[in-house]
mmCIF file of C-alpha atoms in Angstrom:
data_model
loop_
_atom_site.group_PDB
_atom_site.id
_atom_site.type_symbol
_atom_site.label_atom_id
_atom_site.label_comp_id
_atom_site.label_asym_id
_atom_site.label_seq_id
_atom_site.Cartn_x
_atom_site.Cartn_y
_atom_site.Cartn_z
ATOM 1 C CA MET Z 23 -102.691 20.015 19.345
ATOM 2 C CA ILE Z 24 -100.225 18.468 21.685
ATOM 3 C CA LYS Z 25 -97.368 20.323 19.770
ATOM 4 C CA LEU Z 26 -99.129 23.400 20.175
ATOM 5 C CA PHE Z 27 -99.388 22.977 23.828
ATOM 6 C CA LYS Z 28 -95.847 22.252 24.314
ATOM 7 C CA CYS Z 29 -94.915 25.292 22.140
ATOM 8 C CA LEU Z 30 -97.160 27.500 24.332
ATOM 9 C CA ALA Z 31 -95.531 26.124 27.461
ATOM 10 C CA VAL Z 32 -92.094 26.861 26.311
ATOM 11 C CA LEU Z 33 -93.110 30.455 25.315
ATOM 12 C CA MET Z 34 -94.606 31.059 28.730
ATOM 13 C CA ILE Z 35 -91.392 29.921 30.399
ATOM 14 C CA PHE Z 36 -89.199 31.872 28.394
ATOM 15 C CA SER Z 37 -91.446 34.857 29.328
ATOM 16 C CA ILE Z 38 -91.254 34.137 32.818
ATOM 17 C CA VAL Z 39 -87.668 33.688 33.005
ATOM 18 C CA SER Z 40 -87.211 37.011 30.728
ATOM 19 C CA THR Z 41 -89.527 39.040 33.109
ATOM 20 C CA ILE Z 42 -87.307 37.767 36.054
ATOM 21 C CA SER Z 43 -84.139 38.470 34.396
ATOM 22 C CA ILE Z 44 -85.228 42.090 33.535
ATOM 23 C CA SER Z 45 -86.442 42.831 37.286
ATOM 24 C CA ALA Z 46 -83.063 41.662 38.431
ATOM 25 C CA GLU Z 47 -81.459 43.905 36.069
ATOM 26 C CA ALA Z 48 -83.437 46.851 36.942
ATOM 27 C CA THR Z 49 -82.425 46.592 40.554
ATOM 28 C CA LYS Z 50 -78.776 46.811 39.571
ATOM 29 C CA LYS Z 51 -77.178 50.404 39.264
ATOM 30 C CA VAL Z 52 -75.509 51.641 36.396
ATOM 31 C CA VAL Z 53 -71.907 52.555 36.679
ATOM 32 C CA ALA Z 54 -69.366 54.203 34.580
ATOM 33 C CA VAL Z 55 -65.340 53.242 34.914
ATOM 34 C CA MET Z 56 -63.834 56.581 33.811
ATOM 35 C CA PRO Z 57 -60.502 56.507 32.092
ATOM 36 C CA ILE Z 58 -57.784 56.429 34.751
ATOM 37 C CA GLU Z 59 -55.666 59.564 35.024
ATOM 38 C CA SER Z 60 -51.890 58.243 34.684
ATOM 39 C CA GLN Z 61 -48.542 59.865 35.045
ATOM 40 C CA TYR Z 62 -46.173 59.906 31.881
ATOM 41 C CA ASP Z 63 -44.313 56.578 32.187
ATOM 42 C CA ASP Z 64 -45.299 53.131 30.761
ATOM 43 C CA THR Z 65 -45.530 51.404 34.159
ATOM 44 C CA ALA Z 66 -48.063 53.964 35.059
ATOM 45 C CA ARG Z 67 -50.109 53.847 32.047
ATOM 46 C CA GLN Z 68 -49.880 50.135 31.981
ATOM 47 C CA VAL Z 69 -51.478 49.952 35.520
ATOM 48 C CA ALA Z 70 -54.208 52.194 34.436
ATOM 49 C CA GLU Z 71 -54.948 50.243 31.637
ATOM 50 C CA ILE Z 72 -55.042 46.948 33.534
ATOM 51 C CA MET Z 73 -56.937 48.744 36.656
ATOM 52 C CA GLU Z 74 -59.702 49.899 34.182
ATOM 53 C CA THR Z 75 -60.382 46.265 33.511
ATOM 54 C CA GLN Z 76 -60.057 45.034 36.706
ATOM 55 C CA LEU Z 77 -62.302 47.780 38.560
ATOM 56 C CA THR Z 78 -64.803 46.885 35.748
ATOM 57 C CA ARG Z 79 -64.574 43.238 36.721
ATOM 58 C CA ALA Z 80 -65.004 43.718 40.068
ATOM 59 C CA LEU Z 81 -68.437 45.884 39.986
ATOM 60 C CA HIS Z 82 -69.594 43.432 37.442
ATOM 61 C CA ASP Z 83 -68.886 40.377 39.304
ATOM 62 C CA SER Z 84 -70.449 41.857 42.526
ATOM 63 C CA SER Z 85 -73.859 41.614 40.652
ATOM 64 C CA ASN Z 86 -75.177 44.685 42.019
ATOM 65 C CA TYR Z 87 -73.727 46.920 39.310
ATOM 66 C CA THR Z 88 -74.415 47.066 35.649
ATOM 67 C CA VAL Z 89 -71.148 48.805 33.966
ATOM 68 C CA VAL Z 90 -71.223 50.944 30.964
ATOM 69 C CA GLU Z 91 -69.177 49.415 27.504
ATOM 70 C CA ARG Z 92 -66.136 51.243 27.016
ATOM 71 C CA ASN Z 93 -67.261 51.923 23.295
ATOM 72 C CA GLN Z 94 -70.575 53.661 24.706
ATOM 73 C CA LEU Z 95 -68.446 55.657 26.958
ATOM 74 C CA SER Z 96 -65.835 56.535 24.531
ATOM 75 C CA THR Z 97 -68.711 58.105 22.345
ATOM 76 C CA ALA Z 98 -70.492 59.913 24.919
ATOM 77 C CA MET Z 99 -66.678 61.348 26.012
ATOM 78 C CA LYS Z 100 -66.130 62.409 22.455
ATOM 79 C CA GLU Z 101 -69.551 63.909 22.271
ATOM 80 C CA ILE Z 102 -68.971 66.536 25.256
ATOM 81 C CA GLY Z 103 -65.098 67.064 24.344
ATOM 82 C CA PHE Z 104 -64.069 65.077 27.345
ATOM 83 C CA GLN Z 105 -60.183 65.704 28.109
ATOM 84 C CA MET Z 106 -57.887 63.315 29.741
ATOM 85 C CA SER Z 107 -56.292 65.914 31.800
ATOM 86 C CA GLY Z 108 -59.866 66.248 33.223
ATOM 87 C CA ALA Z 109 -60.397 62.619 33.984
ATOM 88 C CA VAL Z 110 -60.738 63.163 37.704
ATOM 89 C CA ASP Z 111 -63.061 66.101 37.388
ATOM 90 C CA PRO Z 112 -66.582 65.330 38.649
ATOM 91 C CA ASN Z 113 -68.219 68.099 36.716
ATOM 92 C CA GLN Z 114 -67.062 66.304 33.048
ATOM 93 C CA SER Z 115 -68.140 62.872 34.622
ATOM 94 C CA ILE Z 116 -71.567 64.052 35.445
ATOM 95 C CA LYS Z 117 -72.051 65.310 31.930
ATOM 96 C CA VAL Z 118 -71.029 61.928 30.626
ATOM 97 C CA GLY Z 119 -73.496 60.175 33.186
ATOM 98 C CA LYS Z 120 -76.529 62.338 32.530
ATOM 99 C CA MET Z 121 -75.791 61.593 28.618
ATOM 100 C CA LEU Z 122 -75.777 58.089 29.280
ATOM 101 C CA GLY Z 123 -78.032 57.564 32.250
ATOM 102 C CA VAL Z 124 -75.281 56.620 34.580
ATOM 103 C CA GLN Z 125 -76.048 56.858 38.090
ATOM 104 C CA TYR Z 126 -72.606 56.690 39.502
ATOM 105 C CA SER Z 127 -69.071 57.058 37.925
ATOM 106 C CA VAL Z 128 -65.715 55.741 39.400
ATOM 107 C CA LEU Z 129 -62.757 58.438 39.198
ATOM 108 C CA SER Z 130 -59.522 57.190 39.525
ATOM 109 C CA LYS Z 131 -55.955 58.559 39.456
ATOM 110 C CA VAL Z 132 -52.620 56.324 39.498
ATOM 111 C CA SER Z 133 -50.317 57.815 42.408
ATOM 112 C CA VAL Z 134 -48.030 54.822 42.733
ATOM 113 C CA ALA Z 135 -46.755 52.498 39.890
ATOM 114 C CA GLU Z 136 -43.647 50.643 40.725
ATOM 115 C CA LEU Z 137 -42.440 47.580 38.827
ATOM 116 C CA ALA Z 138 -39.076 46.174 40.267
ATOM 117 C CA ASP Z 139 -36.864 44.057 38.076
ATOM 118 C CA ASN Z 140 -35.012 41.936 40.626
ATOM 119 C CA LYS Z 141 -32.845 39.884 37.824
ATOM 120 C CA ASP Z 142 -29.691 41.547 38.582
ATOM 121 C CA LYS Z 143 -30.067 40.757 42.333
ATOM 122 C CA ILE Z 144 -31.004 37.054 41.616
ATOM 123 C CA ILE Z 145 -27.862 37.006 39.299
ATOM 124 C CA LEU Z 146 -25.689 38.140 42.409
ATOM 125 C CA GLY Z 147 -27.489 35.638 44.768
ATOM 126 C CA THR Z 148 -26.883 32.697 42.470
ATOM 127 C CA LEU Z 149 -23.312 33.433 42.257
ATOM 128 C CA LEU Z 150 -23.199 33.825 46.352
ATOM 129 C CA GLY Z 151 -25.218 30.771 46.437
ATOM 130 C CA LEU Z 152 -28.311 32.512 48.293
ATOM 131 C CA GLY Z 153 -32.022 32.334 47.583
ATOM 132 C CA MET Z 154 -32.431 29.923 45.054
ATOM 133 C CA GLY Z 155 -33.622 26.732 47.115
ATOM 134 C CA THR Z 156 -30.012 26.353 48.839
ATOM 135 C CA GLY Z 157 -31.889 26.729 52.290
ATOM 136 C CA THR Z 158 -30.071 29.462 53.069
ATOM 137 C CA ALA Z 159 -32.368 32.423 52.121
ATOM 138 C CA PRO Z 160 -35.915 32.472 50.583
ATOM 139 C CA LYS Z 161 -36.137 32.508 46.768
ATOM 140 C CA MET Z 162 -36.561 35.939 45.301
ATOM 141 C CA ASP Z 163 -39.200 36.869 42.963
ATOM 142 C CA LYS Z 164 -38.005 38.100 39.643
ATOM 143 C CA PHE Z 165 -40.489 41.205 39.628
ATOM 144 C CA VAL Z 166 -42.282 42.931 42.185
ATOM 145 C CA ALA Z 167 -45.158 45.233 41.548
ATOM 146 C CA LYS Z 168 -46.314 47.883 44.054
ATOM 147 C CA ILE Z 169 -49.295 50.116 43.100
ATOM 148 C CA ALA Z 170 -51.711 52.744 44.695
ATOM 149 C CA ILE Z 171 -54.787 54.100 43.128
ATOM 150 C CA ASP Z 172 -56.735 57.163 44.156
ATOM 151 C CA ILE Z 173 -60.315 56.682 43.705
ATOM 152 C CA LYS Z 174 -63.698 58.814 43.950
ATOM 153 C CA PHE Z 175 -67.153 57.111 43.307
ATOM 154 C CA LEU Z 176 -69.500 59.731 42.489
ATOM 155 C CA ASP Z 177 -73.224 59.939 42.506
ATOM 156 C CA ASN Z 178 -73.935 61.494 39.366
ATOM 157 C CA GLU Z 179 -77.554 62.761 40.318
ATOM 158 C CA THR Z 180 -76.654 64.340 43.374
ATOM 159 C CA GLY Z 181 -72.608 65.397 42.838
ATOM 160 C CA GLU Z 182 -72.060 63.673 45.991
ATOM 161 C CA ILE Z 183 -68.794 61.746 46.582
ATOM 162 C CA VAL Z 184 -69.905 58.847 47.894
ATOM 163 C CA LEU Z 185 -66.633 57.620 48.801
ATOM 164 C CA MET Z 186 -63.157 58.712 48.435
ATOM 165 C CA THR Z 187 -60.222 56.332 49.351
ATOM 166 C CA GLN Z 188 -56.675 54.815 48.118
ATOM 167 C CA VAL Z 189 -56.329 50.996 47.249
ATOM 168 C CA LYS Z 190 -52.982 49.459 47.236
ATOM 169 C CA GLY Z 191 -51.759 46.219 45.678
ATOM 170 C CA GLU Z 192 -48.510 44.469 45.909
ATOM 171 C CA LYS Z 193 -47.546 41.141 44.402
ATOM 172 C CA GLY Z 194 -44.323 39.445 43.519
ATOM 173 C CA GLY Z 195 -43.693 36.698 40.926
ATOM 174 C CA ASP Z 196 -42.182 35.638 37.607
ATOM 175 C CA SER Z 197 -43.822 37.422 35.243
ATOM 176 C CA ALA Z 198 -43.989 41.470 35.039
ATOM 177 C CA GLU Z 199 -47.588 41.145 33.277
ATOM 178 C CA SER Z 200 -48.818 39.009 35.922
ATOM 179 C CA VAL Z 201 -47.665 40.709 39.002
ATOM 180 C CA LEU Z 202 -49.109 43.821 37.731
ATOM 181 C CA ASN Z 203 -52.398 42.368 37.032
ATOM 182 C CA GLU Z 204 -52.576 40.405 40.374
ATOM 183 C CA ALA Z 205 -51.634 43.804 42.398
ATOM 184 C CA CYS Z 206 -54.263 45.359 40.274
ATOM 185 C CA LYS Z 207 -56.695 42.808 41.200
ATOM 186 C CA ILE Z 208 -55.998 43.294 44.850
ATOM 187 C CA ALA Z 209 -56.590 47.105 44.730
ATOM 188 C CA ALA Z 210 -59.802 46.449 42.781
ATOM 189 C CA ASP Z 211 -61.221 44.012 45.308
ATOM 190 C CA ASP Z 212 -60.614 46.206 47.986
ATOM 191 C CA PHE Z 213 -62.254 48.907 46.494
ATOM 192 C CA LEU Z 214 -65.299 46.572 45.974
ATOM 193 C CA SER Z 215 -65.201 45.705 49.511
ATOM 194 C CA GLN Z 216 -65.411 49.339 50.722
ATOM 195 C CA ILE Z 217 -68.305 50.304 48.270
ATOM 196 C CA GLN Z 218 -70.395 46.956 49.717
ATOM 197 C CA LYS Z 219 -69.795 48.445 53.251
ATOM 198 C CA LYS Z 220 -71.304 52.009 51.923
ATOM 199 C CA ASN Z 221 -74.257 49.708 50.884
ATOM 200 C CA PRO Z 222 -74.523 47.185 53.588
ATOM 201 C CA PHE Z 223 -76.158 43.896 52.791
ATOM 202 C CA SER Z 224 -79.044 42.455 55.139
ATOM 203 C CA ALA Z 225 -81.356 39.592 54.910
ATOM 204 C CA MET Z 226 -83.631 37.468 57.364
ATOM 205 C CA VAL Z 227 -83.395 33.762 58.053
ATOM 206 C CA LEU Z 228 -86.504 31.951 56.471
ATOM 207 C CA GLU Z 229 -85.983 28.368 57.505
ATOM 208 C CA ALA Z 230 -83.385 26.555 59.886
ATOM 209 C CA TYR Z 231 -82.854 22.800 59.158
ATOM 210 C CA GLY Z 232 -80.271 21.899 61.781
ATOM 211 C CA ASP Z 233 -77.025 23.276 60.100
ATOM 212 C CA GLU Z 234 -78.581 24.307 56.778
ATOM 213 C CA ILE Z 235 -79.939 27.734 56.573
ATOM 214 C CA TYR Z 236 -82.266 29.530 54.227
ATOM 215 C CA ILE Z 237 -82.113 33.228 53.869
ATOM 216 C CA ASP Z 238 -84.185 35.631 51.693
ATOM 217 C CA ALA Z 239 -81.233 36.961 49.866
ATOM 218 C CA GLY Z 240 -79.606 35.941 46.631
ATOM 219 C CA SER Z 241 -77.812 36.684 43.545
ATOM 220 C CA ASP Z 242 -79.979 39.602 42.877
ATOM 221 C CA ALA Z 243 -78.319 41.175 46.256
ATOM 222 C CA GLY Z 244 -74.783 40.337 44.985
ATOM 223 C CA LEU Z 245 -74.396 37.126 47.155
ATOM 224 C CA HIS Z 246 -71.834 34.603 45.902
ATOM 225 C CA GLU Z 247 -71.361 31.115 46.650
ATOM 226 C CA GLY Z 248 -68.528 30.518 49.399
ATOM 227 C CA ASP Z 249 -69.669 34.244 51.143
ATOM 228 C CA ILE Z 250 -69.363 34.314 54.819
ATOM 229 C CA LEU Z 251 -72.021 35.971 56.755
ATOM 230 C CA GLU Z 252 -73.002 36.542 60.092
ATOM 231 C CA ILE Z 253 -76.564 35.677 62.007
ATOM 232 C CA PHE Z 254 -77.493 38.157 64.540
ATOM 233 C CA LYS Z 255 -80.271 38.923 66.800
ATOM 234 C CA GLU Z 256 -81.522 42.460 67.696
ATOM 235 C CA ASP Z 257 -81.828 43.067 71.541
ATOM 236 C CA ALA Z 258 -83.613 45.973 73.397
ATOM 237 C CA PRO Z 259 -83.250 49.258 72.078
ATOM 238 C CA ILE Z 260 -81.023 51.835 74.041
ATOM 239 C CA LYS Z 261 -82.909 54.860 74.525
ATOM 240 C CA ASN Z 262 -81.620 58.455 75.651
ATOM 241 C CA MET Z 263 -83.195 60.553 78.417
ATOM 242 C CA GLU Z 264 -85.807 61.875 76.440
ATOM 243 C CA GLY Z 265 -86.981 58.452 75.155
ATOM 244 C CA LYS Z 266 -85.583 58.415 71.584
ATOM 245 C CA ILE Z 267 -83.797 55.296 70.456
ATOM 246 C CA ILE Z 268 -80.074 55.945 69.928
ATOM 247 C CA ALA Z 269 -78.700 52.457 69.391
ATOM 248 C CA VAL Z 270 -79.804 48.846 69.019
ATOM 249 C CA ARG Z 271 -77.667 46.266 70.899
ATOM 250 C CA SER Z 272 -77.494 42.834 68.993
ATOM 251 C CA THR Z 273 -76.356 39.297 69.930
ATOM 252 C CA THR Z 274 -74.185 37.293 67.548
ATOM 253 C CA LEU Z 275 -75.516 33.807 66.922
ATOM 254 C CA GLY Z 276 -72.772 32.559 64.712
ATOM 255 C CA LYS Z 277 -71.455 32.609 61.058
ATOM 256 C CA ILE Z 278 -72.904 30.768 57.977
ATOM 257 C CA GLN Z 279 -71.177 30.321 54.589
ATOM 258 C CA VAL Z 280 -73.414 30.379 51.223
ATOM 259 C CA LYS Z 281 -73.383 27.145 49.091
ATOM 260 C CA SER Z 282 -76.005 27.641 46.730
ATOM 261 C CA VAL Z 283 -77.155 30.771 45.390
ATOM 262 C CA TYR Z 284 -80.350 31.605 43.256
ATOM 263 C CA PRO Z 285 -82.067 35.105 42.179
ATOM 264 C CA GLU Z 286 -84.252 35.765 45.557
ATOM 265 C CA TYR Z 287 -82.708 33.027 48.229
ATOM 266 C CA SER Z 288 -79.608 31.316 49.100
ATOM 267 C CA ILE Z 289 -78.775 28.069 51.061
ATOM 268 C CA CYS Z 290 -76.227 28.340 53.617
ATOM 269 C CA GLN Z 291 -74.162 26.120 55.739
ATOM 270 C CA ILE Z 292 -73.341 27.166 59.437
ATOM 271 C CA VAL Z 293 -69.699 27.225 59.963
ATOM 272 C CA SER Z 294 -69.723 28.267 63.624
ATOM 273 C CA ARG Z 295 -71.727 29.357 66.592
ATOM 274 C CA SER Z 296 -71.284 32.161 69.035
ATOM 275 C CA SER Z 297 -74.382 31.588 71.137
ATOM 276 C CA TYR Z 298 -76.177 28.629 72.394
ATOM 277 C CA GLU Z 299 -79.402 30.416 71.190
ATOM 278 C CA THR Z 300 -81.371 28.463 68.481
ATOM 279 C CA ILE Z 301 -81.475 29.971 65.191
ATOM 280 C CA THR Z 302 -84.934 30.607 64.006
ATOM 281 C CA ARG Z 303 -86.950 32.257 61.195
ATOM 282 C CA GLY Z 304 -86.992 35.936 61.096
ATOM 283 C CA VAL Z 305 -83.524 36.585 62.911
ATOM 284 C CA SER Z 306 -81.296 38.694 60.896
ATOM 285 C CA VAL Z 307 -78.250 38.328 58.280
ATOM 286 C CA ARG Z 308 -75.366 40.622 57.772
ATOM 287 C CA ARG Z 309 -71.834 41.042 56.059
ATOM 288 C CA ILE Z 310 -69.110 40.764 58.296
#
């Protein structure tokens, strides 16, 4: 009998955890990272491949999006006769999106893909006694990558372009592969930052114990350990001559850093104060 109760307890816990997990997944938006259009040279094609991976990583790691797997995307593209020449065509992406139940698509094109090999310059510098740790000049990177990607973030349900931007990345180092990867990562993180601004985060303070702050948002809202947030208090609204509210002033109380993250709440630490006002339950929190 005791064993039976233990088994039932385990099943109940598993059921609760599964329900929470499914609920969290349901709040995420489904996104397809479409094949990136590139120029007809090896560096551009390599950048396109790396950038697809980095965009997928950035969106997935944000905890706000579920990214369609590439094999599912490839199958859908074949079924509608998707042409790579139309990789940035919203109409084709909308067709794929509807087939897969995808809410958003990322359409991208490589506009700059440069990989400089500085071996000859380094050899010349060595012969001249420059730049090799002699103290006469800074050390030169063996490779330098510069990239720029044109991106559209498309709402497949409305056809609206939510965001149209160009992101860039530049990195130097000793390996051609690593500098391209790092340059693409910089660009992908910039894209994610811009998307997050389009979908602003907001939360409330639940409790404040000295410098320890509990807020009502966690991993389900895309928060991560180390994130820096701003605590603020809304002041009296500003009204026009007809009495309509046209703006709301706010007072910044300080900045907090996320220390521990749970699905529905986070524990933060105050890192700076902008006001002598006490931080209390109910004041607002936003991304910086």
